[in-house]
């Protein structure tokens, strides 16, 4: 089914890493007066960008401005960036190319856009303007249009002072209708102060009506990456500047009301790099909801890596994160298979490329979206009209690549635009209220740890994982540390015989997928990596031995014996050293 998935990619921009368009407007004549070529009385604020609100990819004028060192001078002024026969200076009211920042331009009326070829319908311009801009501010949602009985609800922050600090996360809680159940099926951003709005996330609060969920944010107040109320951590809407709304897959909606979310928390991220103290904001969202419930309740989850340590001047640094089998298995016990309908992948300005993939049995089986050339100010949203199904044994991997060339200090994880992130926001149904933030820290898999601590690993391939970890694993760790090479370099004879017997006797150490689950669930144990190196140090010898036995004795395979052979990745020709005491000679596998 995955092969037939229709893969729609929406590209949307968010404000440039730091300075917004208001800063650049002051660097060109009449920068805040440039008319939108297709909208009467409408100003094109981000003059150098394709998106009228700034951010994202540049139009030809923006490309020329950048190439000219972001300076207005006769070179840029005399250029005709949009090739419509009028120089940039003529279009912006500085025909003699004498304007300097701060000065009044020669002309302040009859201006036109230096990056859009006009008149739009001339033959030259039809060829020249190769991007959508006349309707780029319009939100299209056929599934919304096809639904009857849709109501709207406007939720906006109180007019709130934006603190004079670079990065601000603010939350406000809102009441929503609770007389019956509804589905939120679409939403549109209401952006009040474009100079500061960076992104926003909307969370649903579970709990009875009239309770105090989210009450710490009854007026707009500082908050962290998620609201500090456990009842209000389910994300439903994520917005970035340039993105015109969220249109939900026609098979799902976010359930609000009697049995759904009873309040919503809007979180706004304000960026104020110039530390101005005269900014206010009252941004929010327009919600479309309906009592005509769709087949499924949808949700949004985050997969991500929170341990980032990107050294300076590295052309390529890779961070990975995954939703492990333990996690998928746990979630799908409640929900059945998950249907992924969309995602957007998020890093900051060092981001180079990013991908999200579905794995089964250690093999990649489908791409859930890939951005080859990532631009922080130009994130990509992937939408699957035909959902991609995630089964209980599947895993989802996120790979983030960074380029830190030009940075002279280490970059770590953080909210600020100069820190980094590695996150996938995934929209799916049916919703699970158990796992929302599937975050890894290095190889620590917090999802698996939480599932283990709840005693919910269950029985896999005949192995009772909870029981195994609680009652048997410690003595195995102890034994391995004594008889195996915990650097993983060599296979000691005693380790070999111990592992062979253990595999024969214990169903929990035979199958790769069971071992993977134990590995994920114990990832927070101290020194566990050395144990696993020792545990696997004889894998090749066991595999080679089984192969030899089969080859020389024409030995008949039985299910039991086959299950003893765990697949070993790659063949490095590593040396197997038997214990001297056993008088065995060293053997090398893989190089005959
Ligand atoms: C544009 O502004 C003018 C002058 O204020 C007004 O007369 C006109 O109706 C406006 N047009 C639109 C489409 O809003
Ligand atoms: C505007 O430019 C024209 C042509 O270069 C020049 O003749 C005129 O004096 C200028 N006017 C102002 C107010 O600078
Ligand atoms: C803030 O906004 C809420 C909802 O819009 C409103 O009920 C409340 O009165 C406002 N509070 C202040 C202090 O303005
Ligand atoms: C922002 O909100 C304030 C107060 O509600 C309002 O006066 C102002 O016009 C708004 N600005 C925009 C661009 O919506
Ligand atoms: C890394 O970034 C630098 C500076 O932005 C750029 O010049 C270089 O080509 C990039 N290298 C790679 C491998 O992407
Ligand atoms: C590198 O470090 C110096 C001094 O510590 C600083 O002034 C400069 O801005 C840094 N350069 C970059 C690209 O971060």
Tab-separated table of N, CA and C in Angstrom, residues 7 35 58 118 121 143 157 194 203 288 364 389 423 444 485 494 551 576:
chain	number	residue	atom	x	y	z
A	7	UNK	N	2.047	11.493	-2.389
A	7	UNK	CA	2.981	12.226	-1.567
A	7	UNK	C	2.878	13.695	-1.936
A	35	UNK	N	3.617	47.714	-3.157
A	35	UNK	CA	2.278	47.148	-3.324
A	35	UNK	C	2.302	45.703	-3.806
A	58	UNK	N	13.666	33.194	-1.850
A	58	UNK	CA	13.705	34.578	-2.323
A	58	UNK	C	13.225	34.679	-3.761
A	118	UNK	N	5.870	42.884	-14.163
A	118	UNK	CA	4.540	43.437	-14.426
A	118	UNK	C	4.534	44.115	-15.794
A	121	UNK	N	0.009	39.850	-16.909
A	121	UNK	CA	-0.526	39.015	-17.992
A	121	UNK	C	0.198	39.230	-19.313
A	143	UNK	N	-11.760	19.202	1.929
A	143	UNK	CA	-12.479	18.366	2.900
A	143	UNK	C	-13.347	19.224	3.822
A	157	UNK	N	-4.749	35.372	21.661
A	157	UNK	CA	-4.068	35.844	22.864
A	157	UNK	C	-4.635	37.206	23.260
A	194	UNK	N	3.551	40.244	12.906
A	194	UNK	CA	4.421	39.385	12.092
A	194	UNK	C	5.896	39.583	12.421
A	203	UNK	N	-2.336	22.910	21.942
A	203	UNK	CA	-2.457	21.671	22.713
A	203	UNK	C	-3.891	21.513	23.197
A	288	UNK	N	-12.093	25.587	12.825
A	288	UNK	CA	-13.304	25.109	12.159
A	288	UNK	C	-13.684	23.783	12.804
A	364	UNK	N	14.344	-0.792	5.868
A	364	UNK	CA	13.569	0.384	5.514
A	364	UNK	C	12.511	-0.034	4.498
A	389	UNK	N	0.494	3.122	6.835
A	389	UNK	CA	0.140	2.354	8.020
A	389	UNK	C	1.381	1.886	8.784
A	423	UNK	N	13.457	17.260	15.144
A	423	UNK	CA	12.107	16.833	15.513
A	423	UNK	C	11.265	16.506	14.284
A	444	UNK	N	19.455	6.713	24.714
A	444	UNK	CA	18.396	6.466	25.690
A	444	UNK	C	17.046	6.667	25.036
A	485	UNK	N	34.245	-10.507	26.441
A	485	UNK	CA	35.039	-9.311	26.183
A	485	UNK	C	34.063	-8.144	26.003
A	494	UNK	N	34.814	-19.148	26.824
A	494	UNK	CA	33.781	-19.318	27.853
A	494	UNK	C	32.527	-18.508	27.548
A	551	UNK	N	27.268	-27.248	6.763
A	551	UNK	CA	27.979	-27.578	5.543
A	551	UNK	C	28.650	-28.942	5.637
A	576	UNK	N	38.481	-13.922	16.166
A	576	UNK	CA	37.890	-14.568	17.329
A	576	UNK	C	39.017	-15.218	18.120
